[in-house]
mmCIF file of N, CA, C and O and ligand atoms in Angstrom:
data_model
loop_
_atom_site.group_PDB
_atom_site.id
_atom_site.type_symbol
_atom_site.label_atom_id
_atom_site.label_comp_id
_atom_site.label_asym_id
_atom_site.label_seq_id
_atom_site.Cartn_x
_atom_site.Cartn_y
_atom_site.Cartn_z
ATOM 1 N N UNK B 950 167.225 116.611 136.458
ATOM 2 C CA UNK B 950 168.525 117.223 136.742
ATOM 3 C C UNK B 950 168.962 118.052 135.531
ATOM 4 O O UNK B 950 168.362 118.050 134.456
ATOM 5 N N UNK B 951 170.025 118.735 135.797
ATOM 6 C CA UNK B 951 169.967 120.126 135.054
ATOM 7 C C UNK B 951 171.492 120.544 134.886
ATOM 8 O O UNK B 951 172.057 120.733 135.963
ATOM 9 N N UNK B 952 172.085 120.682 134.019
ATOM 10 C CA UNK B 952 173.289 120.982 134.267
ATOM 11 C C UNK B 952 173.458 122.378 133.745
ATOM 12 O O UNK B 952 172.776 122.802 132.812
ATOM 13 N N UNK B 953 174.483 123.171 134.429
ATOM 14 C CA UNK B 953 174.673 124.473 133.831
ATOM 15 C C UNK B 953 176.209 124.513 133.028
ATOM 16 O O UNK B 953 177.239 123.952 133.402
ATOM 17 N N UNK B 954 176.059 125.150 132.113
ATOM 18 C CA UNK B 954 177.530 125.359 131.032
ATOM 19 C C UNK B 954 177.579 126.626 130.832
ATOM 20 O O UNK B 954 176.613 127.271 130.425
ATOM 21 N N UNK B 955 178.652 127.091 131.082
ATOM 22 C CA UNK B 955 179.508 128.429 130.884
ATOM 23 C C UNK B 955 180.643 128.158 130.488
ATOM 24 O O UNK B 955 181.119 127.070 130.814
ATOM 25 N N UNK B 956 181.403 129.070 129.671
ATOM 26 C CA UNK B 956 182.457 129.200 129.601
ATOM 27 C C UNK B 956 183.536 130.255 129.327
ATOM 28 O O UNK B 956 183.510 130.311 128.097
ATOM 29 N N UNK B 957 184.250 130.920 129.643
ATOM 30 C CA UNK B 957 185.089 132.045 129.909
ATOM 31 C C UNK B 957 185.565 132.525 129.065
ATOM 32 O O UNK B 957 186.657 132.110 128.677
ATOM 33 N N UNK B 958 184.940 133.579 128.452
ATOM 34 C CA UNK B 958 185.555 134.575 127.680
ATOM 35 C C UNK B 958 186.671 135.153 127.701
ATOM 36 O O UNK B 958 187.427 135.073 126.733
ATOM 37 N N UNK B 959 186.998 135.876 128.860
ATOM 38 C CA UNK B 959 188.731 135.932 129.139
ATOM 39 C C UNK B 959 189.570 134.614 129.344
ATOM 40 O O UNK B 959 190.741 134.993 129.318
ATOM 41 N N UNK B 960 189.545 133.464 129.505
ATOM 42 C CA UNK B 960 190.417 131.950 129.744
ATOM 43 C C UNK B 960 190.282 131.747 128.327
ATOM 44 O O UNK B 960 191.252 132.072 127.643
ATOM 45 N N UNK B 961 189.182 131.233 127.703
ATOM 46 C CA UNK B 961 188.892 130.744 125.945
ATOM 47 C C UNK B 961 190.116 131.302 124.751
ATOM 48 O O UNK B 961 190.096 132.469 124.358
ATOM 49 N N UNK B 962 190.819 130.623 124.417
ATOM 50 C CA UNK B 962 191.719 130.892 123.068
ATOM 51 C C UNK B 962 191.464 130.464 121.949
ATOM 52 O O UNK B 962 192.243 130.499 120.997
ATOM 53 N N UNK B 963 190.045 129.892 121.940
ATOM 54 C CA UNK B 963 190.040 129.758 120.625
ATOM 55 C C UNK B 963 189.992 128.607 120.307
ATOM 56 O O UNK B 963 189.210 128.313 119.403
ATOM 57 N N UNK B 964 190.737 127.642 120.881
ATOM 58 C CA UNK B 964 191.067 126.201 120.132
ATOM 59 C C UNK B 964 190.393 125.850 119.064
ATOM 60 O O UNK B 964 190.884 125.556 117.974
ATOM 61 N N UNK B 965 188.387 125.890 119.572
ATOM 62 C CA UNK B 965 187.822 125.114 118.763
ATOM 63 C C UNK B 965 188.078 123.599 118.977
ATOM 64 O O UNK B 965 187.666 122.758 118.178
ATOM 65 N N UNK B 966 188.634 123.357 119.865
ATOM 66 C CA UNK B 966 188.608 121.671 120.489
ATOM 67 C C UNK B 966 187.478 121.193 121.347
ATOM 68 O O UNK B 966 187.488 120.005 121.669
ATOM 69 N N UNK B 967 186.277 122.147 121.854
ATOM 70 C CA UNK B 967 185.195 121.744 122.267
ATOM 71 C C UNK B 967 184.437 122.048 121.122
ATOM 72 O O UNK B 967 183.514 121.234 121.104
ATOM 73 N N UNK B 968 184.359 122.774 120.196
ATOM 74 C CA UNK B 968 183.219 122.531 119.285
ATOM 75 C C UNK B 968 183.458 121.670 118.366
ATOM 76 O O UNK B 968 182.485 121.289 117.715
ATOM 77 N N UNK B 969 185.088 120.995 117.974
ATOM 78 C CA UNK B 969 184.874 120.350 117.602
ATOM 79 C C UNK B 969 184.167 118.446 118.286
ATOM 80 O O UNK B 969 183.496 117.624 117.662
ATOM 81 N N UNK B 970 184.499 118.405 119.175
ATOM 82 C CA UNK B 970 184.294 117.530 120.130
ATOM 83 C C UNK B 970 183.043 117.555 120.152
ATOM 84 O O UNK B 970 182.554 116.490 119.775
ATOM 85 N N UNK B 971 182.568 118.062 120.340
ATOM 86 C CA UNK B 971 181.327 118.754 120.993
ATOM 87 C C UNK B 971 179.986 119.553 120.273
ATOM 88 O O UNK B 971 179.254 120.268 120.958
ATOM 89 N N UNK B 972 179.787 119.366 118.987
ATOM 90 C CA UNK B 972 179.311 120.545 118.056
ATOM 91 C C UNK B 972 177.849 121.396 118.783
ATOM 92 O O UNK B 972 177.579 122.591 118.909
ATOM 93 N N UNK B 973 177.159 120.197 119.139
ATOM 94 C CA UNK B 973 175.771 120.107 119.585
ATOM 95 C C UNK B 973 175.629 121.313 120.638
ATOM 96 O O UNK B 973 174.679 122.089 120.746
ATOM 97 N N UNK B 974 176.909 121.269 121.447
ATOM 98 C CA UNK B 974 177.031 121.669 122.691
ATOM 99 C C UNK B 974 177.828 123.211 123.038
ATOM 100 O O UNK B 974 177.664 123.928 124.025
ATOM 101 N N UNK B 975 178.756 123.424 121.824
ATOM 102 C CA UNK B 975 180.089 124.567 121.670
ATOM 103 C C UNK B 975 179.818 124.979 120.272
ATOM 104 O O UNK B 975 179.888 124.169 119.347
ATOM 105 N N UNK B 976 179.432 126.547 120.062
ATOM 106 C CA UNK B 976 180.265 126.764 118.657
ATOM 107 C C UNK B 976 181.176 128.229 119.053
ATOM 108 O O UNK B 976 181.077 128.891 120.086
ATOM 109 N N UNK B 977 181.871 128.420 118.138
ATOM 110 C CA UNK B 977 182.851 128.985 118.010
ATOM 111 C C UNK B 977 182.445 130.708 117.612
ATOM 112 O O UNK B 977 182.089 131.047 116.484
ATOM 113 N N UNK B 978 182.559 131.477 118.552
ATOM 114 C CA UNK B 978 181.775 133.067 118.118
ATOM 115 C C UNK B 978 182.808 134.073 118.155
ATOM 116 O O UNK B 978 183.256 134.548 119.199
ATOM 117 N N UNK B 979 183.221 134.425 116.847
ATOM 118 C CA UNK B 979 184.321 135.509 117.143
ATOM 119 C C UNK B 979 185.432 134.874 117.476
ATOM 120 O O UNK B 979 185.864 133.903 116.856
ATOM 121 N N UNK B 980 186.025 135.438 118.591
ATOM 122 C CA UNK B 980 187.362 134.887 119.609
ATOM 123 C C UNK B 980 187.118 134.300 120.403
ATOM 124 O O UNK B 980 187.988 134.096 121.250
ATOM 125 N N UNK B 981 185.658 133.648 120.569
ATOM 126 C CA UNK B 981 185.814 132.595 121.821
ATOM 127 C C UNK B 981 184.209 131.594 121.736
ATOM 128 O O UNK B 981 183.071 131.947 121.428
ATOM 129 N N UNK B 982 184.631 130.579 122.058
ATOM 130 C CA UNK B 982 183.440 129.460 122.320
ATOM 131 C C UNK B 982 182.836 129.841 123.343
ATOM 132 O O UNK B 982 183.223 130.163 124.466
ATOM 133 N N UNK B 983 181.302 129.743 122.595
ATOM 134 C CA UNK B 983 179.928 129.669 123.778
ATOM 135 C C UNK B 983 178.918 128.727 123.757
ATOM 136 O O UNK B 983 178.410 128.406 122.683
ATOM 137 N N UNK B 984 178.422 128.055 125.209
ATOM 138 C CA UNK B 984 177.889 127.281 125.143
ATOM 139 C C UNK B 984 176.527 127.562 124.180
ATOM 140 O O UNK B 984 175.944 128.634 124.342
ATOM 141 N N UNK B 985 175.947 126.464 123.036
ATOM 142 C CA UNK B 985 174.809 126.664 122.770
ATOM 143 C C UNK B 985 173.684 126.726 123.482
ATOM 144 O O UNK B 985 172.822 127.592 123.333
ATOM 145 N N UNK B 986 173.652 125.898 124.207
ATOM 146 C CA UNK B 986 172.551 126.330 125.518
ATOM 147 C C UNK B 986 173.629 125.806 127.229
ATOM 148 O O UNK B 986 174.376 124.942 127.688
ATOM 149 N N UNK B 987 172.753 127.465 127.629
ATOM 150 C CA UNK B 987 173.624 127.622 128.819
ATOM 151 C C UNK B 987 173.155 126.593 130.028
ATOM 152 O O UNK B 987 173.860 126.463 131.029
ATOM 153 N N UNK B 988 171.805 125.808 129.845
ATOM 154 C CA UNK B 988 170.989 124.888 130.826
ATOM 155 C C UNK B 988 170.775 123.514 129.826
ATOM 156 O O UNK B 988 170.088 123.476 128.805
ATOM 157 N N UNK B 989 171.547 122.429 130.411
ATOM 158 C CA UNK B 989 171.459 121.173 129.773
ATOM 159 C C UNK B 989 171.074 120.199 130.170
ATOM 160 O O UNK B 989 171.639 120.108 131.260
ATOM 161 N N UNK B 990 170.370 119.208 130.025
ATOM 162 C CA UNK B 990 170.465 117.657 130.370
ATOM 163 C C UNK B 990 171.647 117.455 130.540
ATOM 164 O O UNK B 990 172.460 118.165 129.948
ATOM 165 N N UNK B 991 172.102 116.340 131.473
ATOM 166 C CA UNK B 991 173.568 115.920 131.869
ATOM 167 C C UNK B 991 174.570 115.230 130.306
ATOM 168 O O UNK B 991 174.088 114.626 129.348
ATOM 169 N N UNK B 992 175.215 115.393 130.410
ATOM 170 C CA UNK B 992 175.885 114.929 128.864
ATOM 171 C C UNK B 992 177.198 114.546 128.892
ATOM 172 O O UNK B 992 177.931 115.412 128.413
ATOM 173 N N UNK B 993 177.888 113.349 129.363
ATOM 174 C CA UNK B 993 179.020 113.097 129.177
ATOM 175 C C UNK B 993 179.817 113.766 128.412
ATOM 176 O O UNK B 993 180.926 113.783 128.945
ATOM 177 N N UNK B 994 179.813 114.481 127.158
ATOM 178 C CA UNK B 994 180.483 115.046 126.165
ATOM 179 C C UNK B 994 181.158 116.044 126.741
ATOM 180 O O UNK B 994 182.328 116.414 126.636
ATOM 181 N N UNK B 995 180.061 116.500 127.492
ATOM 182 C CA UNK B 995 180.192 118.172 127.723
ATOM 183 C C UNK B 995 181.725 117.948 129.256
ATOM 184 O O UNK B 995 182.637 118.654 129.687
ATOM 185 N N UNK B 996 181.314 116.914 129.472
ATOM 186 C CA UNK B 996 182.611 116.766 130.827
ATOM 187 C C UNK B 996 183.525 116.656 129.773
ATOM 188 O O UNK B 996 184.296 117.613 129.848
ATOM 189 N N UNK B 997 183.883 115.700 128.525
ATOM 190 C CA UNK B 997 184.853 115.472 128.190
ATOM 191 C C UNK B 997 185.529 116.698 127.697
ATOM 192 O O UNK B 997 186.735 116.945 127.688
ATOM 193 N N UNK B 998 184.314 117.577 127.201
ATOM 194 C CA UNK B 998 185.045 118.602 127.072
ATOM 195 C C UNK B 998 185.409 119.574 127.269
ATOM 196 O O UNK B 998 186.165 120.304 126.627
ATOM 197 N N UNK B 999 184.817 119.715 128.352
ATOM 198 C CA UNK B 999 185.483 120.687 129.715
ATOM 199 C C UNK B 999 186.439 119.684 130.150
ATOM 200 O O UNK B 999 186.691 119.967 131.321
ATOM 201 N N UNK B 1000 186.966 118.866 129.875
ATOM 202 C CA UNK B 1000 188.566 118.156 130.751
ATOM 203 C C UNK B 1000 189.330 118.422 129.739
ATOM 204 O O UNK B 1000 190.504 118.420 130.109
ATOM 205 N N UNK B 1001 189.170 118.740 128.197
ATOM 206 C CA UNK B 1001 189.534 118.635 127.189
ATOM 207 C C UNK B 1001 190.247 119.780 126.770
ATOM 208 O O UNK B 1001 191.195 119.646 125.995
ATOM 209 N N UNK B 1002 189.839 121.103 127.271
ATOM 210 C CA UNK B 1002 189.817 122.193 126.992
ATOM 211 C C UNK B 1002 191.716 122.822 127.660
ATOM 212 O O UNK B 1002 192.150 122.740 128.808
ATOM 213 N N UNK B 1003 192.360 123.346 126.515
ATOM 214 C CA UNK B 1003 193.761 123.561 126.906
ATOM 215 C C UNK B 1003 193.519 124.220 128.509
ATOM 216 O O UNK B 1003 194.268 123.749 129.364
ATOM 217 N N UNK B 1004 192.819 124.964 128.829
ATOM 218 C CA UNK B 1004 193.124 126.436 129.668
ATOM 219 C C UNK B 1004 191.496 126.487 130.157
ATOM 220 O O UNK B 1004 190.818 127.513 130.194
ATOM 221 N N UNK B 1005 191.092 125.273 130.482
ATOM 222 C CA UNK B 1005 189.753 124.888 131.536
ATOM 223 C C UNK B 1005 189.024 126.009 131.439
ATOM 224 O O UNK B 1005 188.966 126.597 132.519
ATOM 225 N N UNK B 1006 188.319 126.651 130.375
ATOM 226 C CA UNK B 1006 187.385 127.369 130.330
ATOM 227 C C UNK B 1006 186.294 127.421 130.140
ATOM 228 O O UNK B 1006 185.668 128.425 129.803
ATOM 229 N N UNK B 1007 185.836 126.238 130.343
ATOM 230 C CA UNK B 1007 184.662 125.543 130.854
ATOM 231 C C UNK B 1007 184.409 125.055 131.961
ATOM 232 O O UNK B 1007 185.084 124.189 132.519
ATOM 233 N N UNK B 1008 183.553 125.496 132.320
ATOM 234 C CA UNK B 1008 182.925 125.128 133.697
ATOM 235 C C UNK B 1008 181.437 124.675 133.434
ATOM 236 O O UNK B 1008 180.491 125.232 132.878
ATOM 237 N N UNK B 1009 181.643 123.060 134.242
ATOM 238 C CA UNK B 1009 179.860 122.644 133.969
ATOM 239 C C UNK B 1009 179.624 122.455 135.580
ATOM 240 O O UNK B 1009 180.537 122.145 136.345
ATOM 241 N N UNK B 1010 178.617 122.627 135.883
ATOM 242 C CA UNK B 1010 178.172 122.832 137.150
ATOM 243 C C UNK B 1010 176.374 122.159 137.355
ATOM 244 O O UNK B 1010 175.542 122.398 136.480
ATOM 245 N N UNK B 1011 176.092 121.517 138.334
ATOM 246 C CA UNK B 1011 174.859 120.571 138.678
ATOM 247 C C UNK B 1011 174.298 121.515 140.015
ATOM 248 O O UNK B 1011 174.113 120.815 141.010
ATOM 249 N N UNK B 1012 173.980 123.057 140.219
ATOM 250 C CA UNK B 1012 173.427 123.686 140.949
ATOM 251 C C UNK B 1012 175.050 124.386 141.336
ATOM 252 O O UNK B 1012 175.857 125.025 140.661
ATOM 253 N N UNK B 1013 175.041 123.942 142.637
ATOM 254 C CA UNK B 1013 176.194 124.224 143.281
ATOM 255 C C UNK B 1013 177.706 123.366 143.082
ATOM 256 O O UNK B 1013 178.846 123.710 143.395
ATOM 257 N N UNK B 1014 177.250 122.239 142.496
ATOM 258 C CA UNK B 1014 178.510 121.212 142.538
ATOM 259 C C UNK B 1014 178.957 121.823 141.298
ATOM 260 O O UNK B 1014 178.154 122.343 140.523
ATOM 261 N N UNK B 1015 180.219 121.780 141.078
ATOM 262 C CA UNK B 1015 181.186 121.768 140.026
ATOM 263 C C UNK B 1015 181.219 120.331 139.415
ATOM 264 O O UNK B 1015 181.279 119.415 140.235
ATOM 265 N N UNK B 1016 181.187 119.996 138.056
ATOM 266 C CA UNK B 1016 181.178 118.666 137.187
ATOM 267 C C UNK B 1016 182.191 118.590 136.756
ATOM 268 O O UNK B 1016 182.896 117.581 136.703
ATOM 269 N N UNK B 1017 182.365 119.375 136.476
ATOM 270 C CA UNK B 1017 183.133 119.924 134.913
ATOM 271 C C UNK B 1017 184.073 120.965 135.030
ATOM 272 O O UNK B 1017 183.664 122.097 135.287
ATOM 273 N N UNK B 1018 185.465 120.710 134.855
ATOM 274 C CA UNK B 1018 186.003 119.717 134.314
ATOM 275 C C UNK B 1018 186.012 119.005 135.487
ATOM 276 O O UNK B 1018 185.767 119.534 136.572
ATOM 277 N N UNK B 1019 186.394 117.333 135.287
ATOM 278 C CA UNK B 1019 187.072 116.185 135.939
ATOM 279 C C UNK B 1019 188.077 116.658 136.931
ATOM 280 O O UNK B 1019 188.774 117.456 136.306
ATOM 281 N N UNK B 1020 188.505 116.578 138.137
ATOM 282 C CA UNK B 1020 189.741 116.460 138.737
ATOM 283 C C UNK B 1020 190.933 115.530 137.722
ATOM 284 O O UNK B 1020 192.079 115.345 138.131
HETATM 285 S S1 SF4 C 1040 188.276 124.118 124.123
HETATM 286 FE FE1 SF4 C 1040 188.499 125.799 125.620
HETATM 287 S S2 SF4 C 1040 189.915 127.234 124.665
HETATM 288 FE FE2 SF4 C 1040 189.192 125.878 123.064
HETATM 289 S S3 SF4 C 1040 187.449 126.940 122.145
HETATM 290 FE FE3 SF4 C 1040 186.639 125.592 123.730
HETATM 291 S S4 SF4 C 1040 186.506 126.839 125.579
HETATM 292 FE FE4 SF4 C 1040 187.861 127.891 124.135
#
């Protein structure tokens, strides 16, 4: 299984609350966080921090299902 991570360049402000959370997974480029790799093994982190994220600009996704963030 395979998870996909993106995250939104226009939504992203910056926080730096997923890379910090998250280093392995988020760093910080310019004005906005990008995933380090866009195809992952499943990773609890990465939900926490797509639920984590002020302005949900992360999206983790398992093909078609949406993961990430949490309801
Ligand atoms: S937590 Fe959200 S807003 Fe903050 S840097 Fe990460 S993606 Fe951007």
């Amino acid at each position: 299984m395979t998870w996909q991570v993106e995250v939104s360049a226009t939504d992203c402000i910056a926080s730096g609350m997923c890379a910090a959370l998250a280093p392995e997974h988020f760093v910080l480029e310019g004005e906005h966080a990008e995933p380090v790799a866009s195809e992952i093994e499943p990773d609890e982190i990465v939900l926490d921090a797509a639920d984590s994220c002020p302005v949900q600009a992360i999206l983790v996704r398992d093909g078609d299902r949406e993961v990430g963030p949490r309801p």
